[in-house]
XYZ file of C-alpha atoms in Angstrom:
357
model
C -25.245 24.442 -55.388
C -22.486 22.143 -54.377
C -18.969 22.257 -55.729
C -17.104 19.483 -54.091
C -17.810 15.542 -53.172
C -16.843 16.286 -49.904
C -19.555 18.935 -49.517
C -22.464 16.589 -50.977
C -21.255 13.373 -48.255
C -21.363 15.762 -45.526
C -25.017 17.143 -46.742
C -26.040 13.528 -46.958
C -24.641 12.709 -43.314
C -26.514 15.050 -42.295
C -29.584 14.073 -43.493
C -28.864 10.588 -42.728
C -27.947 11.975 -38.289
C -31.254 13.939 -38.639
C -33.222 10.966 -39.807
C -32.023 8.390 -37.473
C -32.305 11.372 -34.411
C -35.946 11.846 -35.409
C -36.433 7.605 -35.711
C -35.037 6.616 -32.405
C -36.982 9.578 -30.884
C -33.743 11.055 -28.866
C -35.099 14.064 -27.192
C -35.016 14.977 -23.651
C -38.295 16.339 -23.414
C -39.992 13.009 -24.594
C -37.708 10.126 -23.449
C -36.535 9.578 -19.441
C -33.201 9.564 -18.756
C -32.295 5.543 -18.682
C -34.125 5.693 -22.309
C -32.226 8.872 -23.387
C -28.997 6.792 -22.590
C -30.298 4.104 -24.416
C -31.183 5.802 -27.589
C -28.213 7.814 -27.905
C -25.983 4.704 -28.023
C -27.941 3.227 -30.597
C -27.595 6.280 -32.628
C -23.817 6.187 -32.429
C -24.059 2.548 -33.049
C -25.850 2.461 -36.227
C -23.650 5.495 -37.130
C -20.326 4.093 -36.542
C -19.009 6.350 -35.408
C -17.824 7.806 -31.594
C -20.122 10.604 -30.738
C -19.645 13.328 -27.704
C -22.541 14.070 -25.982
C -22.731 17.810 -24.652
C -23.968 16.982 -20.943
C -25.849 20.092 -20.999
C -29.669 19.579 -20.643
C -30.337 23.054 -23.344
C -27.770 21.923 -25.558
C -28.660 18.922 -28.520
C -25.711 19.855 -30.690
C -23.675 16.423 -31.422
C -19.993 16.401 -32.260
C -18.610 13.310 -34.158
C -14.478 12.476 -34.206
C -13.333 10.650 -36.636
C -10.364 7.785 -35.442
C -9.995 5.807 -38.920
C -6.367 6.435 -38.078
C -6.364 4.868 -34.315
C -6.195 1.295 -35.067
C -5.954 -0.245 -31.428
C -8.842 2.339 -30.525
C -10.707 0.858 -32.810
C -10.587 -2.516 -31.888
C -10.992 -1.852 -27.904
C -13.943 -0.021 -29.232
C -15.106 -2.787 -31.506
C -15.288 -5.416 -28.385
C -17.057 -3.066 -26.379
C -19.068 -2.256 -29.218
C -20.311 -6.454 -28.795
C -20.697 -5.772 -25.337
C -23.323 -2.980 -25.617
C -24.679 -4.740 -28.249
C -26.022 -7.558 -26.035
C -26.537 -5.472 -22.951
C -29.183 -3.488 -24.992
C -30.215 -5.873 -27.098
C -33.730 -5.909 -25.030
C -34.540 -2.857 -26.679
C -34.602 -4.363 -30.377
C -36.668 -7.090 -32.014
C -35.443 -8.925 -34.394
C -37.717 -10.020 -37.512
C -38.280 -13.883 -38.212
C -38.443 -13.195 -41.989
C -35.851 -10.660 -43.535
C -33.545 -10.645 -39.896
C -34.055 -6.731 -40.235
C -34.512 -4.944 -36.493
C -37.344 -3.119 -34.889
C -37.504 -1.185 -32.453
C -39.478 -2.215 -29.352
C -40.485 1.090 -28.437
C -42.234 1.521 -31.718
C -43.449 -2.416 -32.433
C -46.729 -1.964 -30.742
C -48.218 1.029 -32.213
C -47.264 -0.687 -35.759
C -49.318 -4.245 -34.442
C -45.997 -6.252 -34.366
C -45.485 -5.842 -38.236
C -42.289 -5.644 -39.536
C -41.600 -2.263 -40.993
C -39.069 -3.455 -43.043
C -40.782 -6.277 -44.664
C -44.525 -6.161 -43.390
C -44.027 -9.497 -41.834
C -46.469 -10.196 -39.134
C -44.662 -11.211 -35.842
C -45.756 -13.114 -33.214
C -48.404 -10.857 -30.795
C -49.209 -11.543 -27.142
C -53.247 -12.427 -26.068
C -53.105 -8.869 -24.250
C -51.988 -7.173 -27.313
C -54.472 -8.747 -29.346
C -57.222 -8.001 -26.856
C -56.152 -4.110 -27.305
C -56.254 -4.609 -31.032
C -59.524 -5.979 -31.379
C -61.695 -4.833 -28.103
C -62.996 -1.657 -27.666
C -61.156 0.348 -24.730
C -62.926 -0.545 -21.648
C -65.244 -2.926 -22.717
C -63.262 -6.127 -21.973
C -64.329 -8.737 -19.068
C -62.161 -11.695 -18.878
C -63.448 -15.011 -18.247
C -62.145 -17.797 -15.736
C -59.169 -16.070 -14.879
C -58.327 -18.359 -12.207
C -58.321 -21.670 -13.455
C -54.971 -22.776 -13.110
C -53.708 -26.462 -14.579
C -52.815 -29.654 -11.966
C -50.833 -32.447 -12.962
C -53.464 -34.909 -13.406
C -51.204 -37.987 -15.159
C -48.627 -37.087 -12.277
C -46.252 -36.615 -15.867
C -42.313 -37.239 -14.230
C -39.632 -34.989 -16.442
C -35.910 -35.153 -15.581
C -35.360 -31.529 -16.649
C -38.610 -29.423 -14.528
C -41.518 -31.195 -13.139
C -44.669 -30.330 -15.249
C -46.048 -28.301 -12.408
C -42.765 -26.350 -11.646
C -42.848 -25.684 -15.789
C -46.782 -24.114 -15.423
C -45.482 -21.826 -12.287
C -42.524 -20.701 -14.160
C -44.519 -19.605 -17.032
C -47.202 -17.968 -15.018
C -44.553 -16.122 -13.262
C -42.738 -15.105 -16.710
C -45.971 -14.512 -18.485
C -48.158 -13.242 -16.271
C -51.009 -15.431 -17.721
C -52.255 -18.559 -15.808
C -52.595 -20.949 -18.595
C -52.306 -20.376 -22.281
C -55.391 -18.923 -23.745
C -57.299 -15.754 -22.624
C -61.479 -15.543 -22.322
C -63.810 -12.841 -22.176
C -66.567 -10.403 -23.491
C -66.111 -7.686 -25.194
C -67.329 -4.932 -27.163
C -65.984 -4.796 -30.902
C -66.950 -1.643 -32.591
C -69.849 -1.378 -30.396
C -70.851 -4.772 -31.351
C -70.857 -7.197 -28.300
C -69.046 -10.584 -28.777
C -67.460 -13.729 -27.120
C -63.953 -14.084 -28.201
C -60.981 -16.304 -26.960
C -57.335 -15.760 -27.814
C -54.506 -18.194 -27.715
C -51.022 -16.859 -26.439
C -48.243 -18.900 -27.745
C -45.732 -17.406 -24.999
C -47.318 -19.830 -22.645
C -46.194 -23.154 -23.527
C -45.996 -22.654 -27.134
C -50.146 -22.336 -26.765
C -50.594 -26.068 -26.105
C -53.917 -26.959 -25.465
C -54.725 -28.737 -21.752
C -57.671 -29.526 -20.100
C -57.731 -25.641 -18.399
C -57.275 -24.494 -22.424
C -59.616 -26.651 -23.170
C -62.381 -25.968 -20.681
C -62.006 -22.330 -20.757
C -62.945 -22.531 -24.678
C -65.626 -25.044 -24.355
C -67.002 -22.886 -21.136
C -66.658 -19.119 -23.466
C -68.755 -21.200 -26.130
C -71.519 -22.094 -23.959
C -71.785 -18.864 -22.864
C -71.648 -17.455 -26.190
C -74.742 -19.817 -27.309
C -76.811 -18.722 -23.847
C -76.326 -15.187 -24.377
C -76.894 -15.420 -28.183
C -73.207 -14.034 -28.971
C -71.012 -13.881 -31.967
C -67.930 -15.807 -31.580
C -64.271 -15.338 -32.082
C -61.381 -17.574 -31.260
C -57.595 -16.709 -32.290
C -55.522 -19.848 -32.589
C -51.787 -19.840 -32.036
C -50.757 -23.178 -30.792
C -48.854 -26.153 -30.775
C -51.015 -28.771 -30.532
C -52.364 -30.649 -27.703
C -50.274 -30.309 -24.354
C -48.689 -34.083 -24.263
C -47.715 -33.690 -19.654
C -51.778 -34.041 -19.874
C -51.608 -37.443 -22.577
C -55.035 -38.139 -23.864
C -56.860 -35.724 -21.580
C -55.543 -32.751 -23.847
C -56.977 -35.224 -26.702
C -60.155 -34.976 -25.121
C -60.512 -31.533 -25.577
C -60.852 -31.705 -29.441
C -64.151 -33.262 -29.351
C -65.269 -31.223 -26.244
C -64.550 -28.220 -27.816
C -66.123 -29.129 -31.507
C -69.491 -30.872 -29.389
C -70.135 -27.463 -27.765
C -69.626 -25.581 -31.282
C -71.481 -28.182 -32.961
C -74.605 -27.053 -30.342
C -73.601 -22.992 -31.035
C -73.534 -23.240 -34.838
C -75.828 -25.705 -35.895
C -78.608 -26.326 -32.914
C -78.743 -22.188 -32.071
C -77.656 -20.855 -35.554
C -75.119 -18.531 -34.262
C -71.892 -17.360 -36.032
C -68.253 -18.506 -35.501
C -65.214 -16.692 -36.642
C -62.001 -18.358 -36.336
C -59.060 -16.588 -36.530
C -55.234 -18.297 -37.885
C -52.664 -17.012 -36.859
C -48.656 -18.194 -36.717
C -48.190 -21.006 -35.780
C -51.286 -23.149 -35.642
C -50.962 -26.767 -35.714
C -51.817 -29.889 -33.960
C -54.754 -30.400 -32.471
C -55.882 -26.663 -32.391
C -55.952 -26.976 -36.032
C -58.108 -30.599 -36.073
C -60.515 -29.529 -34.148
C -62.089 -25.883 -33.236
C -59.262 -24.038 -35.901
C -60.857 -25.570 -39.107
C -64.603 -25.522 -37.751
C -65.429 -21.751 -37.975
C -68.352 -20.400 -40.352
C -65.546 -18.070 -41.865
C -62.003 -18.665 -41.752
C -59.235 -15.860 -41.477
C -55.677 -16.490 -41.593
C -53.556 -13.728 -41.320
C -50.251 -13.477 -43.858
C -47.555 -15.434 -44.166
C -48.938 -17.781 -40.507
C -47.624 -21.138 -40.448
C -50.927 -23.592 -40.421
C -50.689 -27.350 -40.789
C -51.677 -30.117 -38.792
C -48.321 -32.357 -38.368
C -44.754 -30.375 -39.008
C -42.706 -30.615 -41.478
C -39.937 -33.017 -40.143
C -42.644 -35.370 -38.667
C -44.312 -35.522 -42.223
C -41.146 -36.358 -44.056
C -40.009 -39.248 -41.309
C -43.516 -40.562 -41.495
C -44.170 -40.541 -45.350
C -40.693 -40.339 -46.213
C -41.419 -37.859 -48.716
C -40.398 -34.297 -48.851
C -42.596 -31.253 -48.231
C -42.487 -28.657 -50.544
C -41.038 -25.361 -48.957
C -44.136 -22.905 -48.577
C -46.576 -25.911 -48.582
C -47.970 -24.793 -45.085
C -47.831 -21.375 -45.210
C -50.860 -19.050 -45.443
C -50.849 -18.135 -48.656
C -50.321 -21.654 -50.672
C -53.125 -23.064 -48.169
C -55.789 -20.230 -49.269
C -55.358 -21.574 -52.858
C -55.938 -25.083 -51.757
C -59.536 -23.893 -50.343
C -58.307 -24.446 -46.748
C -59.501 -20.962 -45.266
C -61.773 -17.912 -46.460
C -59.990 -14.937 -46.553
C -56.122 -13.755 -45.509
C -56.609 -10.366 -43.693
C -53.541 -8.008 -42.484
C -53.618 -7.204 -38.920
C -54.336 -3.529 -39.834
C -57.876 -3.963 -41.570
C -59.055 -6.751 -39.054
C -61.141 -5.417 -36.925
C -63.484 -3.818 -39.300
C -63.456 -6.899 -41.561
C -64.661 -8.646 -38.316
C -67.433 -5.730 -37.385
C -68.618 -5.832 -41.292
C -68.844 -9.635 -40.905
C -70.733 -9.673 -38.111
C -73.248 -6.617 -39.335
C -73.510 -8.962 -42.346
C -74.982 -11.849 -40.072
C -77.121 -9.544 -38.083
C -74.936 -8.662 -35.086
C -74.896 -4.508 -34.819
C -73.817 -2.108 -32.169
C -75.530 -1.633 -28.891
C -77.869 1.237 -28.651
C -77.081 4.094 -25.358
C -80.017 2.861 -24.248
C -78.684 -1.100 -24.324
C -75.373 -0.141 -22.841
């Protein structure tokens, strides 16, 4: 069908402009204007090449010039290429694993997975509440506990209660885990998610009593329990009050799981370490880490200048833990929530009847 080189590179241009038009979703009857703007410069980005936009609102023909030949063009174009570049670089995501770039419009609907190389990014508390709750069901918890500075803890850079402000401010979260009841395939549960935004997840005494307080709950209203863990460790501007948390925490699951014979699911997710993972992250009746999460108790670097020994690359990652016997199962974001519901129909916890709602 085609006689010439020239005529196959400009069929597979073509294809290429149609595919990357359709991806970046640059249509004027679907994006507003400031996001029209911004997609059409990433399409002549990831082109390379200079593109002329008709103005006209009917017209979505796109006319390309080619300036190979323009040298000092190119390299005015080139620095203001690195200035767009970081002016939209809000719009982009970059991946921890393979470096390749998602786009933020899209990264939610796909559960923060990498569609390049399925790696699971990190995932805000809110975004994990929409993953796993029913629409509508959700009734947070002790939304206004808010952490003091009980150890008066003195930092030259930002007082500790400046640092809690500016992250409830950036956030929009008052400390660093989220509580609530919830409805999970009709199935009514406790659950408690960790959001590592907030001061890499650390656990304080508002963490801690917000978990401890969802767990009572759970055991009085004869709930199924979930709690997500993506943390740090224990918050050290709190000292050995955030220490105290680990066996406040495991006393009240210790009452839930063994005194009323209810069922705890614990949840892995990347990172957990510290004291999250000595204490409520390794107690749950089943286990679930999701792929590739980063679980240990002490990093890396601490474990090699302590033992002075080397970890093993991998040694704390998801996958080379499961085969040590550390968790129960590794399950994708995608499948989770119907892993959880069989789970919990498999321990006698079923939907609500129309007459129990």
């Amino acid at each position: 069908m085609y006689d010439t080189k020239s005529s196959w590179n400009n069929t597979i241009n073509s294809c290429i402009e149609n595919y990357l038009r359709s991806l970046i979703c640059i249509d004027s009857y679907t994006l507003g204007h400031s996001d029209k703007n911004n997609d059409r410069y990433f399409y002549s980005y990831i082109c390379g090449r200079r593109i002329n936009w008709n103005e006209s609102e009917n017209s979505s023909i796109i006319t390309s010039t080619n300036d190979t030949n323009d040298s000092d063009l190119t390299r005015r174009e080139s620095s203001n290429d690195l200035d767009e570049t970081q002016k939209y670089k809000h719009l982009w995501v970059e991946c921890e694993n393979c470096y390749g770039l998602n786009y933020k419009k899209f990264l939610k609907s796909k559960m923060n997975i990498c569609e390049h190389c399925g790696y699971h990014l990190k995932m805000s508390s809110s975004d994990r509440i929409e993953l796993s709750i029913d629409s509508g069901t959700w009734n947070p918890m002790d939304e206004d506990m808010v952490s003091l500075d009980p150890i008066e803890f003195h930092s030259e850079e930002e007082p500790y209660k400046d640092r809690i402000d500016s992250y409830q401010t950036k956030i929009g979260l008052t400390e660093a885990v989220q509580t609530g009841t919830g409805q999970l395939n009709g199935i009514p549960v406790a659950i408690g998610i960790m959001d590592f935004q907030f001061m890499g997840g650390s656990m304080g005494s508002v963490v801690g009593e917000k978990i401890t307080r969802l767990v009572e709950y759970a055991t009085n209203e004869l709930l199924p329990l979930i709690l997500v863990c993506a943390s740090g460790g224990a918050r050290m501007q709190e000292g050995s009050l955030s220490l105290m948390q680990m066996a406040k925490i495991s006393s009240a699951l210790y009452n839930y799981q063994t005194n009323k014979k209810l069922f705890y699911v614990s949840i892995l997710t990347s990172p957990t370490s510290g004291g999250v993972t000595a204490s409520f992250g390794m107690l749950g009746d089943i286990i679930i880490a999701e792929p590739n999460a980063y679980i240990a108790f002490a990093g890396k670097r601490v474990i090699e200048q302590t033992l002075n020994k080397t970890v093993p690359e991998g040694s704390q990652a998801a996958e080379y833990l499961f085969h040590k016997g550390l968790f129960d199962s590794i399950v994708p974001r995608n499948p989770l929530k119907r892993v959880l519901s069989e789970l919990f129909q498999l321990h006698d916890f079923f939907p609500r009847t129309p007459n129990e709602k």
